[in-house]
Coordinates of C-alpha atoms and ligand atoms in Angstrom, one line a residue:
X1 CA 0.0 0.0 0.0
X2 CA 2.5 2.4 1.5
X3 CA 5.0 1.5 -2.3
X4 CA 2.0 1.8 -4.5
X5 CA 1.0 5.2 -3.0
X6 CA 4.9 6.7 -3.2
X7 CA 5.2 5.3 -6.6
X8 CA 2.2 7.0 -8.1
X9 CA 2.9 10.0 -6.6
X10 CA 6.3 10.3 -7.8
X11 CA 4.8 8.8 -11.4
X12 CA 2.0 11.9 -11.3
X13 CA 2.4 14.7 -8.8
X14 CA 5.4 16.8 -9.4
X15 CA 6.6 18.0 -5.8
X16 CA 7.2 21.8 -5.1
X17 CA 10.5 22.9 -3.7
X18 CA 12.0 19.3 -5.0
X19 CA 14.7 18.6 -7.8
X20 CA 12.5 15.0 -8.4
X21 CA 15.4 12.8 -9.4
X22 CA 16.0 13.1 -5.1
X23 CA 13.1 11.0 -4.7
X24 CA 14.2 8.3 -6.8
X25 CA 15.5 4.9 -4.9
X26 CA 17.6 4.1 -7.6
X27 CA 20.0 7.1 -6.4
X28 CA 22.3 7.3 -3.6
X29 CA 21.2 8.3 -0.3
X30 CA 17.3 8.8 -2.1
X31 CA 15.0 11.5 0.2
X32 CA 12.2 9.8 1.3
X33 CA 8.5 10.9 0.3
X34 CA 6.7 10.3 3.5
X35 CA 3.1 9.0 3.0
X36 CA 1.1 10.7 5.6
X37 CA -2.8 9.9 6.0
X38 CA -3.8 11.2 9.0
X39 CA -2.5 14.5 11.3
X40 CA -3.1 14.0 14.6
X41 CA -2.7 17.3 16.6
X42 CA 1.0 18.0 16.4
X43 CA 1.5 14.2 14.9
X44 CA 1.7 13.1 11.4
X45 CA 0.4 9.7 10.7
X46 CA 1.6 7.4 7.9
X47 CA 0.2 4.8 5.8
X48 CA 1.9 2.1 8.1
X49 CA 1.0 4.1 11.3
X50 CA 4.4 5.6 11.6
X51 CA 4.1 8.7 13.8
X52 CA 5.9 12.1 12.7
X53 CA 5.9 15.2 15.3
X54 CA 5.6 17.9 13.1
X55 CA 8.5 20.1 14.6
X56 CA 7.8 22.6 11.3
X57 CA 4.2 23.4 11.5
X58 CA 3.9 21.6 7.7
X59 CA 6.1 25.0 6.1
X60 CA 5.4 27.6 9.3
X61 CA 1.0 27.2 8.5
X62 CA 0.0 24.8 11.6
X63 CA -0.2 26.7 15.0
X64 CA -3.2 24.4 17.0
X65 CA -2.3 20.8 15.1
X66 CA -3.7 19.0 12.5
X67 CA -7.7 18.2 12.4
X68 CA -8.1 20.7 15.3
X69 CA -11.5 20.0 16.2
X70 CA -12.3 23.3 16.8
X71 CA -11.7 24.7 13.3
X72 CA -12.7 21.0 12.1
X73 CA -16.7 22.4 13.3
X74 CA -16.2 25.5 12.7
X75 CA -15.5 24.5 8.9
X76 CA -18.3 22.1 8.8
X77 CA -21.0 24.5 9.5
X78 CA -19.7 26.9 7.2
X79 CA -19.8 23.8 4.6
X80 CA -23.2 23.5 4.6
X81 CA -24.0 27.6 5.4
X82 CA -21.7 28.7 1.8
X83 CA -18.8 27.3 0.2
X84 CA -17.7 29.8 -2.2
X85 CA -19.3 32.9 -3.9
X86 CA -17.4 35.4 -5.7
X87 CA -16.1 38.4 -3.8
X88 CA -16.8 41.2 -6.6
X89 CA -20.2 42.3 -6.8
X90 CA -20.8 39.9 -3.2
X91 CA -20.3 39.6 0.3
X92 CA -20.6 37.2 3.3
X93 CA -20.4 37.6 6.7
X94 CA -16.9 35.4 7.3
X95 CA -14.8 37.8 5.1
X96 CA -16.9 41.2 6.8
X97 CA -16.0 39.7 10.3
X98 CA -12.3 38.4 9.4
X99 CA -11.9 42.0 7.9
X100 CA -13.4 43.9 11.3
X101 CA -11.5 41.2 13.5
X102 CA -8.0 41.7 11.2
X103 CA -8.4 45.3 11.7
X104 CA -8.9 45.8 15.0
X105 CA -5.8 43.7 15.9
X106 CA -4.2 46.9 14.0
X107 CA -5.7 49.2 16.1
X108 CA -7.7 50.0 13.4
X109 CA -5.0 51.8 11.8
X110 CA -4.8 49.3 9.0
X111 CA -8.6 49.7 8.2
X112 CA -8.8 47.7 4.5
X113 CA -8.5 44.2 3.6
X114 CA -7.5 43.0 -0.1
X115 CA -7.5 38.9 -0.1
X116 CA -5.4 36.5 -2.5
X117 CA -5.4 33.2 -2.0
X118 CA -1.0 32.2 -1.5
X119 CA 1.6 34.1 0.1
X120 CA 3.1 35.0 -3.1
X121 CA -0.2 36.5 -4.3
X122 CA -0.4 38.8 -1.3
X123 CA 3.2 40.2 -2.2
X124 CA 1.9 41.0 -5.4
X125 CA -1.1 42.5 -4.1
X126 CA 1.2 44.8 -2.0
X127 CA 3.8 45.8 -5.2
X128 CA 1.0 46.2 -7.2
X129 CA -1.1 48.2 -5.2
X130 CA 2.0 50.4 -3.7
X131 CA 3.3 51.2 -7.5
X132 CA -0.8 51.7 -8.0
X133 CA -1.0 54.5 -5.0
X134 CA 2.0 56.7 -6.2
X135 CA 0.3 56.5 -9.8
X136 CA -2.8 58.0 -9.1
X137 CA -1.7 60.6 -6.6
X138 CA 0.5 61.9 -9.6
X139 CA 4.0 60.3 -9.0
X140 CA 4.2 57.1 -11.3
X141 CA 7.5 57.3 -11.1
X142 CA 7.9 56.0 -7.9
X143 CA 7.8 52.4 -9.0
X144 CA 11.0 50.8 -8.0
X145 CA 11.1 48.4 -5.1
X146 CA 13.8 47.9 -2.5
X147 CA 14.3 44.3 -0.4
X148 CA 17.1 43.3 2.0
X149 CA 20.1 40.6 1.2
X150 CA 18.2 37.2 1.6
X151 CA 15.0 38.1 1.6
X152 CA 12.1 36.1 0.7
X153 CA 8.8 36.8 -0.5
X154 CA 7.7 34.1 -2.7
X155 CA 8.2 32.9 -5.8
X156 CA 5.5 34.0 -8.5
X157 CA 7.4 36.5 -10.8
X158 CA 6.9 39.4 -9.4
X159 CA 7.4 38.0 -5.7
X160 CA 11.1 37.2 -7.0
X161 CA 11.3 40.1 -8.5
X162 CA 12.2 41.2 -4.2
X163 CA 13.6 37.6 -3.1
X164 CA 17.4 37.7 -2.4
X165 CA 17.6 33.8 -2.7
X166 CA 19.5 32.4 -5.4
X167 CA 18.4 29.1 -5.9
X168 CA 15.0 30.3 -6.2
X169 CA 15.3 33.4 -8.4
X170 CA 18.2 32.7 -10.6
X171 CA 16.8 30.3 -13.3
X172 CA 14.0 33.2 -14.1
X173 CA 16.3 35.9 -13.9
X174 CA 15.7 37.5 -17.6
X175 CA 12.2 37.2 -16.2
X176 CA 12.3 39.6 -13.4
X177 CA 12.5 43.2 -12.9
X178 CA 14.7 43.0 -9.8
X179 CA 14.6 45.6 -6.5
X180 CA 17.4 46.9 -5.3
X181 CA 19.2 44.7 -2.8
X182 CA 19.7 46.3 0.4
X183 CA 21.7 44.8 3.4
X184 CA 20.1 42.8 6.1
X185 CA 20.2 43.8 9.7
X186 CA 20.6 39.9 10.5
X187 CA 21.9 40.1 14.0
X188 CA 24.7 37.6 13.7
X189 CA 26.7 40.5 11.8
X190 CA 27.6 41.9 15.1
X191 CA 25.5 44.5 17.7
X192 CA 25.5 47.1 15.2
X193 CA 24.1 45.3 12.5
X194 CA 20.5 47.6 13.0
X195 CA 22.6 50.8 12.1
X196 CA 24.9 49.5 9.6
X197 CA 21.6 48.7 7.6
X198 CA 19.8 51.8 8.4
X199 CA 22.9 53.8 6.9
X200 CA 23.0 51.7 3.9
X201 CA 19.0 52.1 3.3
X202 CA 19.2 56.2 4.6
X203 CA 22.3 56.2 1.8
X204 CA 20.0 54.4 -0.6
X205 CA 16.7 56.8 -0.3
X206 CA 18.7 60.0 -0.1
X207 CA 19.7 59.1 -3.7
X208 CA 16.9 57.2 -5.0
X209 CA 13.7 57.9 -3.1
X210 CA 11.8 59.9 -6.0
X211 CA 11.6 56.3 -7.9
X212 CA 11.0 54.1 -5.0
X213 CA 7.6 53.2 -4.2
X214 CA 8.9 50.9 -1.1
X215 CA 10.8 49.0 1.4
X216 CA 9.3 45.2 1.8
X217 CA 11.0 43.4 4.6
X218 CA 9.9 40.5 6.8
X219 CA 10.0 41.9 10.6
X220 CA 12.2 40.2 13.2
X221 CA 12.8 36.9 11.3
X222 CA 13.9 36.5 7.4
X223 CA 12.6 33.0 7.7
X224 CA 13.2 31.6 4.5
X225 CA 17.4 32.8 4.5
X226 CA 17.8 30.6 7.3
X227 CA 15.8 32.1 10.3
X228 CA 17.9 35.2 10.4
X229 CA 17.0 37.5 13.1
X230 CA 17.4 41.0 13.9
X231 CA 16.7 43.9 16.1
X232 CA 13.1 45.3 16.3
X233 CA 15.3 48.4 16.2
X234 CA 15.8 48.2 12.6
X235 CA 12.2 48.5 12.0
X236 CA 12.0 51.3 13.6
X237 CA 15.2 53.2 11.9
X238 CA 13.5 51.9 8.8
X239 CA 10.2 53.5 9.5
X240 CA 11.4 56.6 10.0
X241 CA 13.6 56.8 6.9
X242 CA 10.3 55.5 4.5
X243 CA 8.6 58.6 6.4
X244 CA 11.2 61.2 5.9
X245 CA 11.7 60.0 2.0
X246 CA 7.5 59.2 1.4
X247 CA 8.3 55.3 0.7
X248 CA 5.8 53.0 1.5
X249 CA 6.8 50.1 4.2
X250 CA 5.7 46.7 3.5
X251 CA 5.8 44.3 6.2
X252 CA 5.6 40.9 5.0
X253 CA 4.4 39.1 8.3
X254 CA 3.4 35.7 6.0
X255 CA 5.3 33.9 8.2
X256 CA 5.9 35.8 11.4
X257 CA 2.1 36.8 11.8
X258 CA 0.3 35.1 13.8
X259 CA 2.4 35.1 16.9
X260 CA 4.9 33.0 15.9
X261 CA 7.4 36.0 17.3
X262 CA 5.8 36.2 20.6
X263 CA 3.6 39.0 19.4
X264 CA 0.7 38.6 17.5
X265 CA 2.3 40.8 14.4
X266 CA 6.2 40.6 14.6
X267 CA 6.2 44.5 13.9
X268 CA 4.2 45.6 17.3
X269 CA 7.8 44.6 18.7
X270 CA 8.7 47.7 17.1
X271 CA 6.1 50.0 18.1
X272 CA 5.7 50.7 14.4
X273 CA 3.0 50.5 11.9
X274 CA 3.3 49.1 8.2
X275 CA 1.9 50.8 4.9
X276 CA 1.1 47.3 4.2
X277 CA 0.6 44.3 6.1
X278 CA 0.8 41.2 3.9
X279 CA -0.6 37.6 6.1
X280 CA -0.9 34.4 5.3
X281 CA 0.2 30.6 6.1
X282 CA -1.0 30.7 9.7
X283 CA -4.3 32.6 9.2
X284 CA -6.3 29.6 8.9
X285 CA -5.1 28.0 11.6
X286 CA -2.7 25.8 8.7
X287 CA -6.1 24.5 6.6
X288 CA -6.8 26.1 3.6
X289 CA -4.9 29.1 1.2
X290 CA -5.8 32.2 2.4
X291 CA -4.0 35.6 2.3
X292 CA -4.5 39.2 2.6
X293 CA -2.7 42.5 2.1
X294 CA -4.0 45.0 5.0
X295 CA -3.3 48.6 4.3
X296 CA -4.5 52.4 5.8
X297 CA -7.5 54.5 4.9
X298 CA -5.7 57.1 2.8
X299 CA -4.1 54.7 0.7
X300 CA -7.1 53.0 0.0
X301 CA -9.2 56.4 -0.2
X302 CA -6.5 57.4 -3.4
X303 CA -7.7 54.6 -5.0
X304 CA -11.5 55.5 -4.2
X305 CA -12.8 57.5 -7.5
X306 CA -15.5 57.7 -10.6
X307 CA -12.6 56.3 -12.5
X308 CA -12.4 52.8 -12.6
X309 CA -8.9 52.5 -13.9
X310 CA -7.9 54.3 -10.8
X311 CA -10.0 51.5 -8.5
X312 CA -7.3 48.6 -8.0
X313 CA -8.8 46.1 -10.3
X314 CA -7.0 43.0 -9.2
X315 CA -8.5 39.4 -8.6
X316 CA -7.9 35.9 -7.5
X317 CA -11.3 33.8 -8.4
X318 CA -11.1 32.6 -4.6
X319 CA -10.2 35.9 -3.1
X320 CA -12.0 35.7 0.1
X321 CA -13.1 32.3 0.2
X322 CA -15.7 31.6 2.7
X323 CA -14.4 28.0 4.0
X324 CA -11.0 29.9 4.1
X325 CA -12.4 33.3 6.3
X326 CA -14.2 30.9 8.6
X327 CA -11.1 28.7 9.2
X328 CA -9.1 31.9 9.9
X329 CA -11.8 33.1 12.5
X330 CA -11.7 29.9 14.1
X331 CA -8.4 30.7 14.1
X332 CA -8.5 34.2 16.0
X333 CA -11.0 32.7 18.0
X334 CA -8.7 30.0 19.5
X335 CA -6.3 33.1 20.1
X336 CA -8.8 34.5 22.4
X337 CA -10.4 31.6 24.2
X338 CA -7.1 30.3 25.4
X339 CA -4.8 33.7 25.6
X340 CA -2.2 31.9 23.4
X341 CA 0.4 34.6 23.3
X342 CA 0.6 33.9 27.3
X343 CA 1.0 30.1 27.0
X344 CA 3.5 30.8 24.2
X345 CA 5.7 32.4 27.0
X346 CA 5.8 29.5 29.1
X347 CA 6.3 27.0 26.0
X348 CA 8.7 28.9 24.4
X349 CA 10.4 29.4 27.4
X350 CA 10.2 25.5 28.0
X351 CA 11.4 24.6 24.3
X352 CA 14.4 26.9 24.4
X353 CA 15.7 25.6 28.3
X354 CA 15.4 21.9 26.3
X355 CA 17.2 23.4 23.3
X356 CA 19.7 25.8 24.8
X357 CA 22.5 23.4 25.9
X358 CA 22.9 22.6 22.1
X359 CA 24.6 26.1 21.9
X360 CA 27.5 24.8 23.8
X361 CA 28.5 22.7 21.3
X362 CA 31.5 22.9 19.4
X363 CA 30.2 23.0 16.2
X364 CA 27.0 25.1 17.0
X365 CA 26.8 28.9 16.0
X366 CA 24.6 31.3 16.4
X367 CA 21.8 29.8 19.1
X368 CA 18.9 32.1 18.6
X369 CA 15.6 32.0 19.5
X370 CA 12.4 34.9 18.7
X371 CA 9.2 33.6 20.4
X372 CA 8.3 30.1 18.6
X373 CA 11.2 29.9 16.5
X374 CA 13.8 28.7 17.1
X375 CA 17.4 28.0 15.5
X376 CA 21.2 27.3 15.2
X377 CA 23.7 26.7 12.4
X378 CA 25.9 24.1 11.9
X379 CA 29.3 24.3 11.0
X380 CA 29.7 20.8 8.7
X381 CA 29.7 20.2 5.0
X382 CA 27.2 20.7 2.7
X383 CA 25.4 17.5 2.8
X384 CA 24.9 18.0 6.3
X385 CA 20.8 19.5 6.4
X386 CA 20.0 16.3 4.1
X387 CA 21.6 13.7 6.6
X388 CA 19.8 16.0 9.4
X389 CA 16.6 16.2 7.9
X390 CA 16.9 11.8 7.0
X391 CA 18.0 10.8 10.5
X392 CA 15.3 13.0 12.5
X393 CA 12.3 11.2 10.7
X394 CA 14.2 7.6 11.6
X395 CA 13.8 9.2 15.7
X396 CA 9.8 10.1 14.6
X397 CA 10.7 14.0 14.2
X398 CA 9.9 16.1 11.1
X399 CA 12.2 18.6 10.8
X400 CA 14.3 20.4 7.2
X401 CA 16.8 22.5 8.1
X402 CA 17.5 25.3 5.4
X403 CA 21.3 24.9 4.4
X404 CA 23.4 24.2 7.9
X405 CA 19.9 25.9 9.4
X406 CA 18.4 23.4 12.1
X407 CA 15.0 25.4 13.0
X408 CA 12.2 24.9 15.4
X409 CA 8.7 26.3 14.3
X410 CA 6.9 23.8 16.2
X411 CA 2.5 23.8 16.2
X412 CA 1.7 26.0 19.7
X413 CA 0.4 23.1 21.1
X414 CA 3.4 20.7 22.6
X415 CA 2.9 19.2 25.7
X416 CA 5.8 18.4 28.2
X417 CA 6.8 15.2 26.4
X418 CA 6.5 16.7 22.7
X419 CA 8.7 19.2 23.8
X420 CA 11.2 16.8 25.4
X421 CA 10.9 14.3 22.5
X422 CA 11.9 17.5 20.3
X423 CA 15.1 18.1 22.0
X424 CA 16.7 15.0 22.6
X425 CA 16.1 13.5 18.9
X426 CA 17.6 17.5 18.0
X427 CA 20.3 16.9 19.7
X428 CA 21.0 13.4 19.3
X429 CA 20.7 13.7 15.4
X430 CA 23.0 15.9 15.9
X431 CA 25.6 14.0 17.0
X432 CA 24.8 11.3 14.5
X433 CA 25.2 13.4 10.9
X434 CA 27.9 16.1 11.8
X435 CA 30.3 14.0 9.4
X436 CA 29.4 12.4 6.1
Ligands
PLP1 C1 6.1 31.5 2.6 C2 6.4 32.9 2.4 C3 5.9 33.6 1.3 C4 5.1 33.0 0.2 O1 4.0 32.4 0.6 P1 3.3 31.2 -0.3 O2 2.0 30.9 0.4 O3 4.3 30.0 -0.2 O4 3.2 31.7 -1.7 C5 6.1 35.0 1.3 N1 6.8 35.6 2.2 C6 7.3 35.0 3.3 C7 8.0 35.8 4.3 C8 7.1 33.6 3.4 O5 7.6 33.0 4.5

């Protein structure tokens, strides 16, 4: 069963983020395709009733485990209330409330919601409708787009178009209109890493700001370089210089929304507020594609007009999906009921005593730790983050490190033993693939 199911997926479903031939048993050392078939709060369940912790949150989307059955009832009534209707022309109450609910956790300061369906689709959103603003208040040439050194804000054309990461971008390079490249304030550069980036961005503005319609950053973590972390600091220099120059700050919070930083947005750290606020993966709780690009009434009110070239005109055909909007009020709800953020303290706090040790050994840099992330690079070849991410699953653990990147972005739900489970097999893997 378990062979039949791995061989017609490899024969039929190509794989995102895979170079296929990986897969293929023939090989040396092949990556296994796990065949999961149940999710079981923070476990994944396989075909032969193998259990998995999911020490990833399935990609950074799962914060209350799988087949919660909160959101599991919450989606159920809303399956047989509406399943989809378009969003032009019509409205429902889960997108009205998720819009209220979204906005008030801005202090109302970001007072519309524009939905897409991926991640990638809300960055768009955000370019577009940035590059949109600055065109109908008169200034279309601010159009130009800055992003900092490893940046990542997915991987549809125009989303590369601000992605620092090679492996992704450099195939469609003749493709993309690239941003300017700024550098990252990733704390590991030293204690005045927040500075040296605000200089290089204050340098960049001073010269460039009449064509740059904005900054896009993701606050606190650059998850996708490697869980690179900086200063809340930065955010704020950075907010200040897109004031004084009249750029618009995008905070991409896809992946560090949703309190995975300890607060509820990572940018509240800062005391600052975003032009833009794009969300996604853990809006719905992990269940369904949803995203949406948050932004302030006068941005909004320049697109408001008897012209409808001047409206902003662009679609997804499941932009605000009702399923979607009920799973991420479920979602919010959850946050409520059981005052997450405060439990997060204790587990995160819990997690990183089990992890911290690890940072004593020798070939450990770089222990770091924002709310429910957590990570630490390894000095060791190459081949090291495949033999990692092999010899976890063996010990029941899901986790990929990016590069010589282990990382911790477990579901918000582990118990005493998850956690413990979690770091021993972390740090007896460890030990077991530091050499070839
Ligand atoms: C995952 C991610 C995206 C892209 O989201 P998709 O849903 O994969 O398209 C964009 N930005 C950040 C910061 C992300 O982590």
């Amino acid at each position: 069963m378990q062979d039949s199911l791995l061989q017609r997926s490899l024969a039929a479903v190509w794989h995102p983020c895979t170079q296929m031939k990986q897969h293929d048993s023939a090989g040396q050392s092949p990556l296994p395709l796990l065949p999961i078939v149940r999710g079981e709060g923070p476990w994944l369940i396989g075909v032969d009733g193998q259990r998995w912790l999911d020490g990833i949150s399935s990609w950074w989307v799962n914060l209350f485990g799988h087949c919660n059955p909160r959101i599991n009832a919450a989606l159920r009534e809303q399956l047989e209330t509406l399943e989809h209707v378009l969003l032009a022309g019509c409205t429902h109450a889960p997108v009205v409330e998720l819009s209220e609910r979204l906005s008030a956790l801005t202090g109302g300061r970001l007072g519309h919601c524009f939905y897409g369906s991926d991640g990638a689709s809300a960055t768009e959103i955000a370019l577009k409708m940035s590059a949109h603003y600055w065109r109908n208040v008169g200034r279309p040439e601010k159009n130009r787009y800055l992003c900092l050194a490893g940046g990542y804000h997915g991987e549809t054309v125009g989303a590369l178009g601000v992605t620092d990461i090679a492996v992704f971008r450099d195939a469609y390079a003749p493709l993309i209109r690239a941003a300017t490249v700024l550098p990252s304030p990733d704390s590991r550069q030293g204690a005045d890493a927040s500075r040296i980036a605000a200089d290089a961005l204050a340098a960049h503005l001073e010269a460039h700001h009449a064509e740059t319609a904005a900054l896009i950053v993701e606050p606190l973590v650059q998850c996708a370089a490697g869980m690179a972390m900086h200063e809340p600091e930065y955010l704020r220099l950075a907010r200040k210089l897109c004031d004084r120059y009249e750029v618009h700050l995008i905070c991409d919070e896809i992946a560090v929304g949703f309190g995975r930083t300890g607060s509820f947005f990572a940018h509240e750290q800062a005391g600052i507020h975003p032009d833009f606020l794009c969300l996604s993966k853990g809006i719905t709780g992990g269940y369904l594609p949803l995203s949406v690009v948050m932004t302030r009434n006068a941005i909004y009110e320049a697109f408001y007009d008897d012209a409808t070239a001047r409206g902003f005109l662009h679609s997804h055909s499941y932009t605000g999906n009702p399923l979607a909007c009920r799973a991420a009020l479920a979602t919010l709800d959850i946050f409520e009921q059981d005052d997450v953020l405060a439990g997060n303290i204790e587990r995160g706090r819990h997690i990183d005593a089990r992890l911290r040790p690890l940072a004593d050994h020798p070939k450990v840099r770089h222990y770091r730790r924002r709310g429910m992330i957590f990570a630490f690079d390894i000095d060791s070849d190459p081949g090291f983050g495949r033999r990692y991410y092999r010899a976890a699953l063996k010990y029941g653990v899901l986790l990929r490190p990016i590069g010589n990147t282990v990382y911790l972005m477990p579901p918000y739900i582990l118990g005493d033993a998850e956690i413990e489970l979690l770091g021993r097999v972390a740090g007896e893997v460890l030990e077991e693939t530091l050499t070839p």
